[in-house]
Amino acid sequence: MECIFCRIAEKRSSARIVYEDEHALAFEDINPQAPVHLLIIPRRHISTNLELTEEDNRLVGHLLQVANRVAAEKGIAGRGFRLVINCNPEAGQTVYHLHLHLLGGRTMHWPPG
Ligand code: AMP
Ligand code: ZN
């Protein structure tokens, strides 16, 4: 099975892309869990958070910068937003291409489900 997020990054599957550059993309989650629910991904296929190496530190920092940027563009930076990385089955990871969930536009609860 081909990776759906690689397909989106290569424009072989459609998505509502809100930001893209050489290394990363942000697009709307197809099944939003909040008024703003974006996914931020590296273009390069990385299956899970556990696959990251020291060499990816710069890339990870960049993904966080992209999150800040799209949160500001969506008008939720000051109000607040949540970033989530689900890693492996018990955390609920279903797509095995690293992604940050950016959730906002409503009050978030803690602990998460
Ligand atoms: P996770 O459970 O952390 O692996 O999150 C995967 C997320 O990807 C879920 O929130 C899905 O709704 C979302 N998703 C799956 N396929 C697509 C797609 N083709 N376009 C946008 N979002 C997707
Ligand atoms: Zn992939």
Coordinates of C-alpha atoms and ligand atoms in Angstrom, one line a residue:
M1 CA 0.0 0.0 0.0
E2 CA 1.3 3.4 -0.9
C3 CA 1.5 6.1 1.7
I4 CA -1.4 8.5 1.5
F5 CA 0.6 11.4 2.8
C6 CA 3.4 10.8 0.3
R7 CA 0.7 10.9 -2.3
I8 CA -0.6 14.2 -1.0
A9 CA 2.9 15.7 -0.9
E10 CA 3.5 14.6 -4.5
K11 CA 0.1 16.0 -5.5
R12 CA -1.1 12.6 -6.6
S13 CA -3.9 12.7 -4.1
S14 CA -5.9 15.9 -3.4
A15 CA -5.9 17.7 -0.1
R16 CA -6.7 21.2 1.0
I17 CA -3.1 22.4 1.3
V18 CA -2.8 25.6 3.4
Y19 CA 1.0 25.8 3.4
E20 CA 3.9 24.2 1.6
D21 CA 7.6 24.6 1.1
E22 CA 10.6 22.5 0.1
H23 CA 10.5 20.4 3.3
A24 CA 7.0 20.5 4.7
L25 CA 3.3 20.8 4.0
A26 CA 0.2 21.7 6.0
F27 CA -3.2 20.6 5.0
E28 CA -6.7 20.2 6.4
D29 CA -7.6 17.0 8.2
I30 CA -10.3 15.1 6.3
N31 CA -12.1 14.2 9.5
P32 CA -11.7 17.4 11.6
Q33 CA -11.9 17.1 15.4
A34 CA -12.0 20.8 16.0
P35 CA -12.9 24.0 14.0
V36 CA -9.2 24.1 13.0
H37 CA -7.6 20.8 12.4
L38 CA -4.5 20.8 10.2
L39 CA -1.9 18.2 9.6
I40 CA 1.8 19.2 9.3
I41 CA 4.0 16.7 7.6
P42 CA 7.6 16.5 6.3
R43 CA 7.7 15.8 2.6
R44 CA 10.1 13.0 3.2
H45 CA 8.5 9.7 4.4
I46 CA 9.2 9.1 8.1
S47 CA 6.9 6.5 9.5
T48 CA 6.8 7.4 13.2
N49 CA 8.3 9.8 15.7
L50 CA 10.6 6.9 16.8
E51 CA 12.3 7.0 13.4
L52 CA 13.6 10.5 13.9
T53 CA 17.3 10.8 14.2
E54 CA 19.6 13.7 15.4
E55 CA 19.9 14.6 11.7
D56 CA 16.2 15.4 11.7
N57 CA 16.4 18.0 14.5
R58 CA 16.4 20.9 12.1
L59 CA 13.4 19.4 10.2
V60 CA 11.4 18.9 13.4
G61 CA 12.1 22.5 14.4
H62 CA 10.9 23.5 11.0
L63 CA 7.6 21.6 11.4
L64 CA 7.0 23.5 14.7
Q65 CA 7.7 26.8 12.9
V66 CA 5.2 25.8 10.2
A67 CA 2.7 25.0 12.9
N68 CA 3.2 28.5 14.4
R69 CA 2.8 30.1 11.0
V70 CA -0.5 28.3 10.1
A71 CA -1.9 28.8 13.6
A72 CA -1.3 32.6 13.2
E73 CA -2.8 32.5 9.7
K74 CA -5.9 30.7 11.0
G75 CA -6.2 33.3 13.8
I76 CA -5.8 30.9 16.7
A77 CA -2.2 31.6 17.8
G78 CA -3.2 33.9 20.6
R79 CA -6.3 32.0 21.6
G80 CA -4.5 28.8 21.8
F81 CA -4.0 25.5 20.0
R82 CA -2.8 22.0 20.6
L83 CA -0.1 20.1 18.7
V84 CA -0.3 16.3 18.9
I85 CA 1.8 13.5 17.5
N86 CA 0.3 10.0 17.8
C87 CA 3.0 7.4 17.8
N88 CA 2.1 3.7 17.2
P89 CA -1.2 1.9 17.8
E90 CA -2.0 2.6 21.4
A91 CA -1.7 6.3 20.8
G92 CA -4.1 5.9 17.9
Q93 CA -1.7 6.4 15.0
T94 CA -3.4 5.3 11.8
V95 CA -1.3 7.0 9.1
Y96 CA 2.3 5.9 9.2
H97 CA 3.8 9.1 7.8
L98 CA 4.9 11.5 10.6
H99 CA 2.4 14.3 11.2
L100 CA 1.6 16.9 13.7
H101 CA -2.0 17.5 14.4
L102 CA -2.7 21.2 14.9
L103 CA -6.1 21.6 16.7
G104 CA -7.8 24.8 17.7
G105 CA -10.7 27.1 17.5
R106 CA -12.4 25.6 20.6
T107 CA -11.5 24.9 24.2
M108 CA -9.3 21.8 24.6
H109 CA -9.7 19.5 27.5
W110 CA -7.1 17.7 29.6
P111 CA -6.4 14.8 29.9
P112 CA -7.0 13.9 26.2
G113 CA -9.0 10.8 25.5
Ligands
AMP1 P1 -3.3 9.6 13.2 O1 -4.5 8.9 13.8 O2 -2.6 10.4 14.2 O3 -2.4 8.7 12.4 O4 -3.9 10.7 12.3 C1 -4.2 10.5 10.9 C2 -5.1 11.6 10.5 O5 -5.1 11.7 9.1 C3 -6.6 11.4 10.9 O6 -7.0 12.5 11.7 C4 -7.3 11.4 9.6 O7 -8.6 12.0 9.6 C5 -6.3 12.1 8.6 N1 -6.4 11.7 7.2 C6 -6.4 10.4 6.7 N2 -6.4 10.4 5.4 C7 -6.5 11.7 5.0 C8 -6.5 12.4 3.8 N3 -6.5 11.8 2.6 N4 -6.5 13.8 3.8 C9 -6.5 14.5 5.0 N5 -6.4 13.9 6.2 C10 -6.4 12.5 6.2
ZN2 ZN 4.7 8.8 3.4

